Structure formats: structure tokens, C-alpha cells
Amino acid sequence: MADRYLGLTATAPGRFLTRRLGLPQPAALRRWSPQHPSLDGGLLHLTAGTSALDLAPVLARTGLTAAASDPAAVVLDATGVRDVDTLAEVHAALHPVVGSVAASGRIVVLGAPLDAGDHHRAAVQQALEGFTRSLGKEIGRGRTVNLVRLTDAAAAESTLRFLLSPKSAYVSGQVIGVGAGPVGEADAVDRDRPLAGRTALVTGAARGIGEAVAETLARDGARVVVLDVPQAEPDARRVADRLGGRALALDITAADAGERIAAELPDGLDVLIHNAGVTRDRRLVNMPADRWSSVLDVNLASVLRTTDALLAEGALRPGGRIVATASIAGLAGNAGQTNYGASKAGVAGLVRALAPRALAEHGVTVNAVAPGFIETRMTAAVPLLIREAGRRMNSLAQGGLPVDVAETTAWLAHPASGAVNGQVVRVCGQSLLGA
Ligand code: NAD
């Protein structure tokens, strides 16, 4: 379902009218394309407090040139902020430049991990979250603001490259933690085809977000396995043929789905994307047990079962990546979606608890994407007024596209993203629902 309002505000009379009426002004987002692979402009590197990060070589490898004015990207290193006085340097650094950041530009604030032993430092480092999210809500013109907590700049290279590119067009207001390592194979990987030689399985990939994820992972060089229910096999086959991959007709709720995937892929798997999901909305008072259990089974129980089975079978090779699909409905809650919200919050819980163990025992990272309002068949079925509210109630005042979730997934699946583990990253244009 096309977003007609976005089309209207792209015309001069439409813009005039909607401005006069005080209506939202969504900007046309600049997304990645082969012709437009990076931001339009340079990078400004600022520092607040005294930083110990060795950032310059990492920023040099983003391919963005240093900009003294009118930047397309600003990186503010605030890891050295330790008290309210040095926090003022965040204001001093950004206040003069924020107005000149290009449309669809990026501001990335770097913070330190929260230190429970030093409550002054913890207070001002936590303050960076409120700062980032507030700036994200006011900055406009398709510009995004995110916070990365890190201790090692090299470990965050794949994350900074993603956030400082058109690929992160719909990711704003996020706080992403990057560990100290292992980094992965940052230098060894082919920049254009980082997943070359790897196999990626995407559940629910016959259409919608899953199809876009399969397409993006194939662009990045992966051999893709397009899994969907047997009824969707023709579509799954069409997607697989287009991407040079293979289709796998399987209901992911089958008790032995994990074992069957492992049997189909005797050489193992590198990337596992749990994307299949369903909604069966009703308020709890009207919700029969089968509407509850079918949603919990597809969205959570099957994710738990297949993950356990594939890890137990050793089917995920070391360096592997698991990306599950949560939802902002699971983080913020949504009327009529107690079943769906429970299932998606469960996914976030699974990711946070399993991530350290999966990395230690199998060398596999586990993260989640949490989409907001994404333009798919699922959201086209939402009643008009709720759909319109869903589209506008975010800092970018528009719905995201499946490719926005796919690009975020591709960053998490990247061989150099080994230090990103246990994160739940919202792809929601900074939805007003939840944090
Ligand atoms: P969609 O309905 O367009 O596609 C879902 C796919 O999953 C379909 O191809 C379907 O056949 C498949 N599927 C369903 N049950 C399955 C099963 N038992 N086994 C195998 N495949 C199965 O949905 P979408 O909008 O592309 O959503 C994809 C994921 O993103 C879901 O997990 C959804 O909950 C989540 N999500 C979507 C949005 C959004 O705005 N569209 C927002 C938040 C989260």
C-alpha cells in the first residue's frame, strides 16, 4: 500500500499545505544503492572530554573524507565524559554544527559502557542516551542520531560503517553496545561481498521483510536458503531462483524443524535469520487460546526450538550469526497484541540470555532486529487510521521499507560484526512507541 502522504509532501503545493496545517513533514530518505553507496559529504570528528579511543584509523576506513563544515556525518566521541562539566562539552561541540548537517546525514555519539562503580560517570554516560534520543526527535530532514557504547574502536568498525552509511536510513535513536571482541575478520573480508562463501537461511522469506533480507544477504555474497511454509513454495522458489539460492518448504513450527534444516544442509550454516512471524490480533478479553498459541508457536517457540537444535547439532559454523526478529510491539506493548507482544518480548529475552553462551561455546553471535512500522502486506492489512498513525508516529514521520530491516540484518550478519552480541536493535525511525 503506497504511502500517499509521503508523495503529497514531496510536491511543492503539498508541502505548502501540510506545513500550513502543522502536519508532519517526512523527508525523502536516501537509501543505499550501487550508484549511491555512501553519504553525500564529509565526516566531522569531534571529541568531548579526554578520549582514549584510537578512532582516526577506523574513521578513515569508512571512506568518508574529513569535513570542516557542512558535514554529512558527525562522530562525537564522548567516551571521556565523566562529570557534568565535561558533559557540557557535548553541547559545546554539537551546538555550532548541528544545524549544518546535511539532509539524511548521520550523527553518531560514542559513549563508554555504564560503570556501576562510579555513579557520577554512570550518570553522565546515561545522560548521553537522553541527549541522543532527544536530538533524534528534533533534528528532522531525514537525519538520524544514534549512540554506540564501546571500549575498542576497531571492534566497532563494522557498526560505524553501517551507521555512517545510507544503509541505516531508518535506524535512529538507538543505543548499541559493542564489546571488546572478537572482532571477526575485518581485514580478510571482501568489502563488496562480505558473505561470499557463506550460507544464510532466512525463515519466512517468500515475501515481505524476509524476501528483502534474503536479497540483501545474496547481494553481500551469501548462498541463500529461502525457507517458507509449503503453501508458499511457489513464491519461495521464485525468490530463490532470482537470487541463485534454494527454496526449502518447511513449516518452522514442526517439532523437528531444526533437525530437518540440519539434514538439508549437511555442510552447515553460517547465518540463521529467524524472520517468519504471524499476527492474530484480538484484545485479551476476546482472545481464544488458539490465537494465543499459534502466535507464540511461530514467533517464539519455533525460534527457541530450531536455535537449540541447530546449535546442538553443531550446524552453525564458528563465526556464525543468528539474527531473530522482535518488534517494537514487544518492547512498548500494543493494544490487541498481548500474544504478539509476548512472543516478540520473548525473542528479546532469548537473544540477551543466549548471546554470551552461544559466543563462548559455539563462536556464534545472537542479536535481534525490532522493526517498527514497515511497509509490507502485514501492515497493509492494518485499518487505515491506525496505519496512518503508525506511519507518522516516528521521528522520520514515515514507515520503513523491508530493505531497512534487511540492511540492519546484513550488518549484524557481517563477518566483522563479531563484537556485536546480545543487542536488540530497533529499525523504527525512532518510533514514539517505547523508548
Ligand atoms: P509477512 O506476513 O509479509 O511475511 C511473513 C512470512 O513468514 C510469510 O512468507 C509467511 O508464509 C512466513 N511464515 C509464517 N509462518 C510460518 C511458518 N510457520 N513457517 C515458515 N514460514 C512461515 O510479514 P512481514 O511483515 O514481512 O514480517 C516479517 C517479520 O517481521 C515477522 O516476524 C514480523 O512479526 C516482524 N515484524 C514486522 C513488522 C512490520 O511492520 N511489517 C513490524 C515488526 C515486526
Coordinates of C-alpha atoms and ligand atoms in Angstrom, one line a residue:
M1 CA 0.0 0.0 0.0
A2 CA 1.7 3.2 -1.2
D3 CA 2.2 6.0 1.3
R4 CA 0.3 8.7 -0.5
Y5 CA 1.0 11.4 2.2
L6 CA 4.7 10.9 1.5
G7 CA 4.0 11.5 -2.2
L8 CA 1.9 14.6 -1.4
T9 CA 4.6 16.2 0.8
A10 CA 7.2 15.7 -1.9
T11 CA 5.3 18.2 -4.1
A12 CA 5.6 22.0 -3.6
P13 CA 1.8 22.6 -3.1
G14 CA 1.6 19.6 -0.9
R15 CA 4.5 20.8 1.2
F16 CA 3.0 24.3 1.5
L17 CA -0.4 23.0 2.5
T18 CA 0.8 20.4 5.1
R19 CA 3.2 23.0 6.6
R20 CA 0.4 25.5 7.0
L21 CA -1.7 22.8 8.7
G22 CA 1.1 21.9 11.0
L23 CA 1.2 18.3 9.7
P24 CA 4.3 16.1 9.8
Q25 CA 7.0 16.8 7.1
P26 CA 8.6 13.5 6.2
A27 CA 11.9 13.8 4.3
A28 CA 12.7 11.5 1.3
L29 CA 15.2 9.2 2.8
R30 CA 18.4 8.5 0.9
R31 CA 18.9 4.7 0.9
W32 CA 21.8 2.6 -0.3
S33 CA 22.1 1.8 -4.0
P34 CA 25.0 0.6 -6.1
Q35 CA 25.0 4.1 -7.6
H36 CA 24.8 5.8 -4.2
P37 CA 26.8 3.7 -1.8
S38 CA 27.8 6.4 0.7
L39 CA 26.7 9.6 2.3
D40 CA 26.8 12.8 0.3
G41 CA 29.5 14.7 2.1
G42 CA 32.3 14.5 4.6
L43 CA 32.8 13.5 8.2
L44 CA 33.4 15.7 11.2
H45 CA 35.1 14.1 14.1
L46 CA 34.5 15.8 17.4
T47 CA 35.5 15.0 21.0
A48 CA 34.0 15.8 24.4
G49 CA 36.3 15.1 27.4
T50 CA 39.5 13.3 27.0
S51 CA 39.2 10.1 25.0
A52 CA 41.5 7.1 24.9
L53 CA 39.9 5.7 21.7
D54 CA 42.1 5.2 18.6
L55 CA 39.3 6.3 16.3
A56 CA 41.1 8.1 13.4
P57 CA 42.2 4.9 11.5
V58 CA 38.7 3.4 11.9
L59 CA 37.0 6.6 10.6
A60 CA 39.5 6.8 7.8
R61 CA 38.3 3.3 6.6
T62 CA 34.7 4.5 6.3
G63 CA 35.7 6.1 3.0
L64 CA 34.3 9.5 4.2
T65 CA 36.6 12.4 3.8
A66 CA 37.2 14.8 6.7
A67 CA 34.8 17.8 6.5
A68 CA 35.4 21.1 8.3
S69 CA 31.9 22.4 7.6
D70 CA 28.5 21.2 6.3
P71 CA 29.2 17.6 7.1
A72 CA 27.1 14.6 6.1
A73 CA 28.2 12.7 9.2
V74 CA 29.4 13.8 12.6
V75 CA 31.0 11.4 15.1
L76 CA 31.2 12.8 18.6
D77 CA 33.5 10.8 20.8
A78 CA 32.0 11.3 24.3
T79 CA 33.6 8.3 25.9
G80 CA 35.7 10.6 28.0
V81 CA 32.7 12.4 29.5
R82 CA 32.9 11.7 33.3
D83 CA 31.1 14.5 35.0
V84 CA 28.6 17.3 34.4
D85 CA 31.3 19.7 33.4
T86 CA 32.7 17.5 30.6
L87 CA 29.1 16.7 29.6
A88 CA 28.8 20.4 28.7
E89 CA 31.5 19.7 26.1
V90 CA 28.8 17.6 24.2
H91 CA 26.7 20.7 23.9
A92 CA 29.7 22.9 23.1
A93 CA 30.8 20.5 20.3
L94 CA 27.5 19.9 18.6
H95 CA 25.6 23.2 19.2
P96 CA 27.5 25.1 16.5
V97 CA 27.4 22.4 13.8
V98 CA 24.1 20.6 14.2
G99 CA 22.2 23.0 12.0
S100 CA 24.6 22.5 9.1
V101 CA 24.5 18.6 9.0
A102 CA 23.3 17.6 5.5
A103 CA 19.8 16.1 4.9
S104 CA 19.8 12.4 5.5
G105 CA 23.0 12.9 7.4
R106 CA 24.2 11.0 10.5
I107 CA 25.2 11.9 14.0
V108 CA 26.8 9.1 15.9
V109 CA 27.7 9.7 19.6
L110 CA 30.2 7.4 21.2
G111 CA 29.8 6.6 24.8
A112 CA 31.5 4.3 27.4
P113 CA 29.9 1.3 28.9
L114 CA 27.9 2.2 32.1
D115 CA 30.2 1.9 35.1
A116 CA 28.3 0.9 38.2
G117 CA 31.3 1.7 40.4
D118 CA 31.3 5.4 39.5
H119 CA 27.9 6.9 39.8
H120 CA 29.0 10.3 38.6
R121 CA 30.4 8.9 35.4
A122 CA 27.4 6.5 35.1
A123 CA 25.0 9.4 35.4
V124 CA 26.6 11.5 32.6
Q125 CA 27.1 8.4 30.4
Q126 CA 23.4 7.6 30.8
A127 CA 22.7 11.2 30.1
L128 CA 24.0 10.6 26.6
E129 CA 21.0 8.4 25.9
G130 CA 18.5 11.1 26.8
F131 CA 20.6 13.5 24.7
T132 CA 20.8 11.2 21.7
R133 CA 17.1 10.3 21.7
S134 CA 16.0 13.9 22.2
L135 CA 18.2 15.1 19.4
G136 CA 16.9 12.3 17.2
K137 CA 13.4 13.5 17.7
E138 CA 14.1 17.2 16.9
I139 CA 16.7 17.1 14.1
G140 CA 14.5 16.3 11.1
R141 CA 15.3 16.3 7.4
G142 CA 15.9 12.5 7.4
R143 CA 18.9 12.9 9.7
T144 CA 19.5 10.2 12.3
V145 CA 21.2 10.2 15.7
N146 CA 22.5 7.0 17.4
L147 CA 24.7 6.2 20.4
V148 CA 27.3 3.4 20.4
R149 CA 28.8 2.3 23.6
L150 CA 32.3 0.9 23.1
T151 CA 35.8 0.5 24.6
D152 CA 37.6 -0.5 21.4
A153 CA 37.3 1.5 18.2
A154 CA 38.5 -1.4 15.9
A155 CA 35.8 -3.7 17.3
A156 CA 33.1 -1.1 16.3
E157 CA 34.3 -0.6 12.8
S158 CA 31.5 -2.6 11.1
T159 CA 29.0 -0.8 13.3
L160 CA 30.3 2.6 12.5
R161 CA 30.5 1.9 8.8
F162 CA 26.8 0.8 8.9
L163 CA 25.6 3.8 10.9
L164 CA 27.6 6.2 8.8
S165 CA 26.1 5.0 5.5
P166 CA 22.8 5.2 3.7
K167 CA 22.1 1.6 4.8
S168 CA 21.0 2.8 8.2
A169 CA 18.4 5.3 6.8
Y170 CA 15.6 4.1 9.2
V171 CA 17.7 3.4 12.3
S172 CA 17.6 6.3 14.7
G173 CA 17.5 6.9 18.5
Q174 CA 19.3 3.6 19.1
V175 CA 21.8 2.7 21.8
I176 CA 24.1 -0.1 20.5
G177 CA 26.6 -1.8 22.7
V178 CA 29.8 -3.1 21.1
G179 CA 32.0 -5.5 23.1
A180 CA 35.8 -5.6 23.0
G181 CA 35.9 -8.5 20.7
P182 CA 36.3 -10.9 19.0
V183 CA 36.1 -8.5 16.1
G184 CA 35.8 -11.1 13.3
E185 CA 37.7 -11.0 10.0
A186 CA 37.6 -7.2 9.4
D187 CA 40.6 -7.2 7.1
A188 CA 40.1 -10.5 5.3
V189 CA 36.6 -9.9 4.1
D190 CA 35.7 -8.7 0.6
R191 CA 34.2 -5.2 1.1
D192 CA 31.5 -5.7 -1.6
R193 CA 30.7 -9.4 -0.9
P194 CA 31.5 -9.9 2.8
L195 CA 29.3 -13.0 3.0
A196 CA 31.0 -14.7 0.0
G197 CA 31.3 -18.5 0.6
R198 CA 28.7 -18.4 3.4
T199 CA 25.3 -20.0 3.6
A200 CA 22.4 -18.0 5.0
L201 CA 19.0 -19.4 5.9
V202 CA 16.1 -17.0 6.2
T203 CA 12.7 -18.2 7.5
G204 CA 9.6 -16.7 6.1
A205 CA 11.5 -15.4 3.1
A206 CA 8.9 -16.0 0.3
R207 CA 7.8 -12.3 0.7
G208 CA 7.9 -9.2 2.8
I209 CA 10.8 -8.5 5.1
G210 CA 12.2 -12.0 4.8
E211 CA 12.4 -11.7 1.0
A212 CA 14.3 -8.4 1.3
V213 CA 16.7 -10.0 3.9
A214 CA 17.4 -12.9 1.5
E215 CA 18.0 -10.4 -1.3
T216 CA 20.4 -8.3 0.7
L217 CA 22.4 -11.2 2.1
A218 CA 22.6 -12.5 -1.5
R219 CA 23.9 -9.1 -2.6
D220 CA 26.5 -9.4 0.1
G221 CA 27.6 -12.7 -1.4
A222 CA 25.8 -15.3 0.6
R223 CA 24.2 -18.5 -0.8
V224 CA 20.7 -18.1 0.5
V225 CA 18.2 -20.7 1.6
V226 CA 14.6 -19.4 1.3
L227 CA 12.5 -21.2 3.9
D228 CA 8.7 -20.8 4.0
V229 CA 5.6 -22.9 4.6
P230 CA 4.7 -25.4 1.9
Q231 CA 1.7 -23.3 0.7
A232 CA 4.2 -20.5 -0.1
E233 CA 6.6 -22.8 -2.0
P234 CA 6.0 -21.2 -5.5
D235 CA 6.9 -17.8 -4.1
A236 CA 9.8 -19.1 -2.2
R237 CA 11.1 -20.8 -5.3
R238 CA 10.7 -17.6 -7.3
V239 CA 12.7 -15.7 -4.7
A240 CA 15.4 -18.4 -4.6
D241 CA 15.7 -18.6 -8.4
R242 CA 16.1 -14.9 -8.6
L243 CA 18.9 -14.9 -6.0
G244 CA 20.6 -18.0 -7.2
G245 CA 19.7 -19.8 -3.9
R246 CA 17.5 -22.6 -3.0
A247 CA 14.0 -22.9 -1.5
L248 CA 13.1 -25.0 1.5
A249 CA 9.4 -25.8 2.0
L250 CA 9.0 -26.3 5.7
D251 CA 6.7 -25.2 8.5
I252 CA 9.0 -23.8 11.1
T253 CA 6.7 -24.9 13.8
A254 CA 7.3 -28.6 13.0
A255 CA 8.8 -30.3 16.1
D256 CA 11.8 -31.5 14.2
A257 CA 12.3 -28.3 12.0
G258 CA 15.8 -27.8 13.3
E259 CA 16.9 -31.4 12.6
R260 CA 15.4 -31.2 9.1
I261 CA 17.2 -28.0 8.3
A262 CA 20.5 -29.6 9.5
A263 CA 19.8 -32.6 7.4
E264 CA 19.1 -30.4 4.3
L265 CA 22.4 -28.5 4.9
P266 CA 25.0 -31.2 5.7
D267 CA 27.9 -28.7 5.2
G268 CA 26.4 -26.5 7.9
L269 CA 25.2 -22.9 8.0
D270 CA 26.8 -19.6 8.8
V271 CA 23.8 -17.2 9.1
L272 CA 20.4 -18.1 10.6
I273 CA 17.7 -15.4 10.3
H274 CA 14.5 -16.1 12.3
N275 CA 12.1 -13.9 10.4
A276 CA 8.9 -15.9 10.0
G277 CA 6.2 -14.4 12.1
V278 CA 2.4 -14.0 12.3
T279 CA -0.1 -11.8 14.0
R280 CA -3.6 -12.9 15.3
D281 CA -4.8 -9.7 16.9
R282 CA -7.6 -9.6 19.5
R283 CA -7.8 -7.9 22.9
L284 CA -7.1 -10.5 25.6
V285 CA -10.8 -10.5 26.7
N286 CA -11.8 -11.8 23.2
M287 CA -8.7 -14.0 22.5
P288 CA -9.3 -17.7 22.3
A289 CA -6.5 -20.0 23.3
D290 CA -5.7 -21.0 19.7
R291 CA -5.0 -17.4 18.7
W292 CA -2.6 -17.2 21.6
S293 CA -0.8 -20.5 20.9
S294 CA -0.4 -20.1 17.1
V295 CA 1.4 -16.8 17.5
L296 CA 3.5 -18.0 20.4
D297 CA 4.4 -21.1 18.4
V298 CA 5.5 -19.4 15.2
N299 CA 7.1 -16.3 16.7
L300 CA 8.8 -17.7 19.8
A301 CA 8.6 -21.5 20.5
S302 CA 9.9 -22.4 17.0
V303 CA 12.7 -19.8 17.3
L304 CA 13.8 -21.4 20.6
R305 CA 13.4 -25.0 19.3
T306 CA 15.3 -24.5 16.0
T307 CA 18.0 -22.5 17.6
D308 CA 18.6 -25.1 20.3
A309 CA 18.5 -27.9 17.7
L310 CA 20.9 -26.2 15.2
L311 CA 23.4 -25.3 18.0
A312 CA 23.2 -28.8 19.5
E313 CA 23.8 -30.4 16.1
G314 CA 26.8 -28.1 15.5
A315 CA 25.1 -27.0 12.3
L316 CA 26.1 -23.3 12.9
R317 CA 29.7 -22.9 12.0
P318 CA 32.1 -20.9 14.2
G319 CA 31.9 -17.2 13.2
G320 CA 28.2 -17.9 12.7
R321 CA 25.4 -15.3 13.2
I322 CA 21.9 -15.7 14.5
V323 CA 19.5 -12.7 14.0
A324 CA 16.0 -13.0 15.3
T325 CA 13.1 -10.7 14.6
A326 CA 11.5 -9.0 17.6
S327 CA 9.1 -6.0 17.2
I328 CA 8.6 -2.6 18.8
A329 CA 5.2 -4.1 19.9
G330 CA 7.2 -6.4 22.1
L331 CA 9.2 -3.6 23.6
A332 CA 6.5 -1.0 24.0
G333 CA 3.3 -3.1 24.0
N334 CA 0.4 -2.7 21.7
A335 CA -3.4 -2.9 22.2
G336 CA -4.8 -6.1 20.7
Q337 CA -1.4 -7.8 20.6
T338 CA -0.9 -9.4 24.0
N339 CA 0.0 -12.6 22.2
Y340 CA 2.3 -11.0 19.6
G341 CA 3.9 -8.6 22.2
A342 CA 4.6 -11.5 24.5
S343 CA 6.2 -13.5 21.7
K344 CA 8.4 -10.6 20.5
A345 CA 9.5 -9.7 24.0
G346 CA 10.3 -13.3 24.4
V347 CA 12.6 -13.1 21.4
A348 CA 14.5 -10.2 23.0
G349 CA 14.8 -12.2 26.2
L350 CA 16.2 -15.2 24.3
V351 CA 18.7 -13.0 22.5
R352 CA 20.1 -11.4 25.6
A353 CA 20.3 -14.6 27.6
L354 CA 21.7 -16.8 24.9
A355 CA 24.2 -14.4 23.3
P356 CA 27.2 -14.7 25.8
R357 CA 26.8 -18.5 25.9
A358 CA 26.5 -19.0 22.1
L359 CA 29.6 -16.9 21.6
A360 CA 31.6 -18.7 24.2
E361 CA 30.5 -22.2 23.3
H362 CA 29.9 -22.0 19.5
G363 CA 31.6 -18.8 18.4
V364 CA 28.2 -17.6 17.2
T365 CA 26.7 -14.2 17.9
V366 CA 23.0 -13.8 18.6
N367 CA 21.2 -10.4 18.0
A368 CA 17.7 -9.2 17.2
V369 CA 16.2 -6.6 14.9
A370 CA 13.0 -5.0 16.2
P371 CA 11.1 -3.5 13.3
G372 CA 8.7 -0.6 13.8
F373 CA 6.1 0.2 11.1
I374 CA 7.4 -1.4 7.9
E375 CA 5.5 -1.2 4.6
T376 CA 4.6 -4.9 4.0
R377 CA 1.5 -7.0 3.4
M378 CA 1.3 -7.4 7.2
T379 CA 0.9 -3.6 7.7
A380 CA -1.2 -3.1 4.6
A381 CA -3.8 -5.1 6.4
V382 CA -3.9 -2.7 9.3
P383 CA -7.1 -0.4 9.4
L384 CA -6.5 2.9 7.6
L385 CA -6.4 5.3 10.6
I386 CA -4.1 3.0 12.7
R387 CA -1.9 2.5 9.6
E388 CA -1.6 6.3 9.1
A389 CA -0.8 6.8 12.8
G390 CA 1.8 4.0 12.7
R391 CA 3.5 5.6 9.7
R392 CA 3.7 9.1 11.1
M393 CA 4.4 8.4 14.8
N394 CA 8.2 8.3 14.5
S395 CA 10.9 10.8 14.2
L396 CA 11.2 10.3 10.4
A397 CA 7.4 10.6 10.0
Q398 CA 7.1 7.7 7.6
G399 CA 7.1 3.9 7.5
G400 CA 10.3 2.0 6.9
L401 CA 10.8 -0.4 3.9
P402 CA 11.7 -4.1 4.2
V403 CA 15.2 -3.2 2.9
D404 CA 15.8 -1.1 6.1
V405 CA 15.4 -4.2 8.2
A406 CA 17.4 -6.2 5.7
E407 CA 20.4 -3.8 5.8
T408 CA 20.4 -3.9 9.6
T409 CA 20.3 -7.7 9.5
A410 CA 23.2 -7.7 7.0
W411 CA 25.3 -5.5 9.4
L412 CA 24.6 -7.9 12.2
A413 CA 25.4 -10.9 9.9
H414 CA 28.7 -9.3 8.7
P415 CA 31.8 -11.4 9.4
A416 CA 33.4 -8.3 11.1
S417 CA 30.5 -7.8 13.5
G418 CA 31.7 -10.4 16.0
A419 CA 31.8 -7.8 18.8
V420 CA 28.1 -7.0 18.4
N421 CA 26.3 -9.6 20.5
G422 CA 23.1 -9.7 22.5
Q423 CA 21.8 -6.5 21.0
V424 CA 18.1 -5.7 20.2
V425 CA 18.3 -3.0 17.5
R426 CA 15.1 -1.2 16.6
V427 CA 14.5 -0.4 12.9
C428 CA 11.7 2.0 13.5
G429 CA 12.7 5.5 12.5
Q430 CA 12.7 6.2 16.3
S431 CA 9.1 5.3 16.9
L432 CA 7.3 7.2 19.6
L433 CA 6.2 3.9 21.0
G434 CA 8.5 2.8 23.7
A435 CA 11.9 4.2 24.4
Ligands
NAD1 P1 4.7 -11.3 6.1 O1 3.4 -11.8 6.7 O2 4.7 -10.4 4.9 O3 5.7 -12.5 5.9 C1 5.9 -13.5 6.8 C2 6.4 -14.7 6.1 O4 6.6 -15.7 7.1 C3 5.4 -15.3 5.1 O5 6.0 -15.6 3.9 C4 4.8 -16.5 5.8 O6 4.4 -17.5 4.9 C5 6.0 -16.9 6.6 N1 5.6 -17.8 7.7 C6 4.6 -17.7 8.6 N2 4.5 -18.7 9.4 C7 5.5 -19.6 9.0 C8 5.9 -20.9 9.5 N3 5.2 -21.5 10.5 N4 6.9 -21.5 8.9 C9 7.6 -20.8 7.9 N5 7.3 -19.6 7.4 C10 6.2 -19.0 8.0 O7 5.4 -10.5 7.4 P2 6.5 -9.3 7.4 O8 5.8 -8.0 7.6 O9 7.4 -9.5 6.3 O10 7.2 -9.7 8.8 C11 8.4 -10.4 8.9 C12 8.8 -10.4 10.4 O11 9.0 -9.1 10.8 C13 7.8 -11.1 11.3 O12 8.5 -11.8 12.3 C14 7.0 -9.9 11.9 O13 6.5 -10.2 13.1 C15 8.2 -8.9 12.0 N6 7.7 -7.5 12.1 C16 7.1 -6.9 11.0 C17 6.7 -5.6 11.1 C18 6.1 -4.9 10.0 O14 5.8 -3.7 10.2 N7 5.8 -5.5 8.8 C19 6.9 -4.9 12.3 C20 7.5 -5.6 13.4 C21 7.9 -6.9 13.2

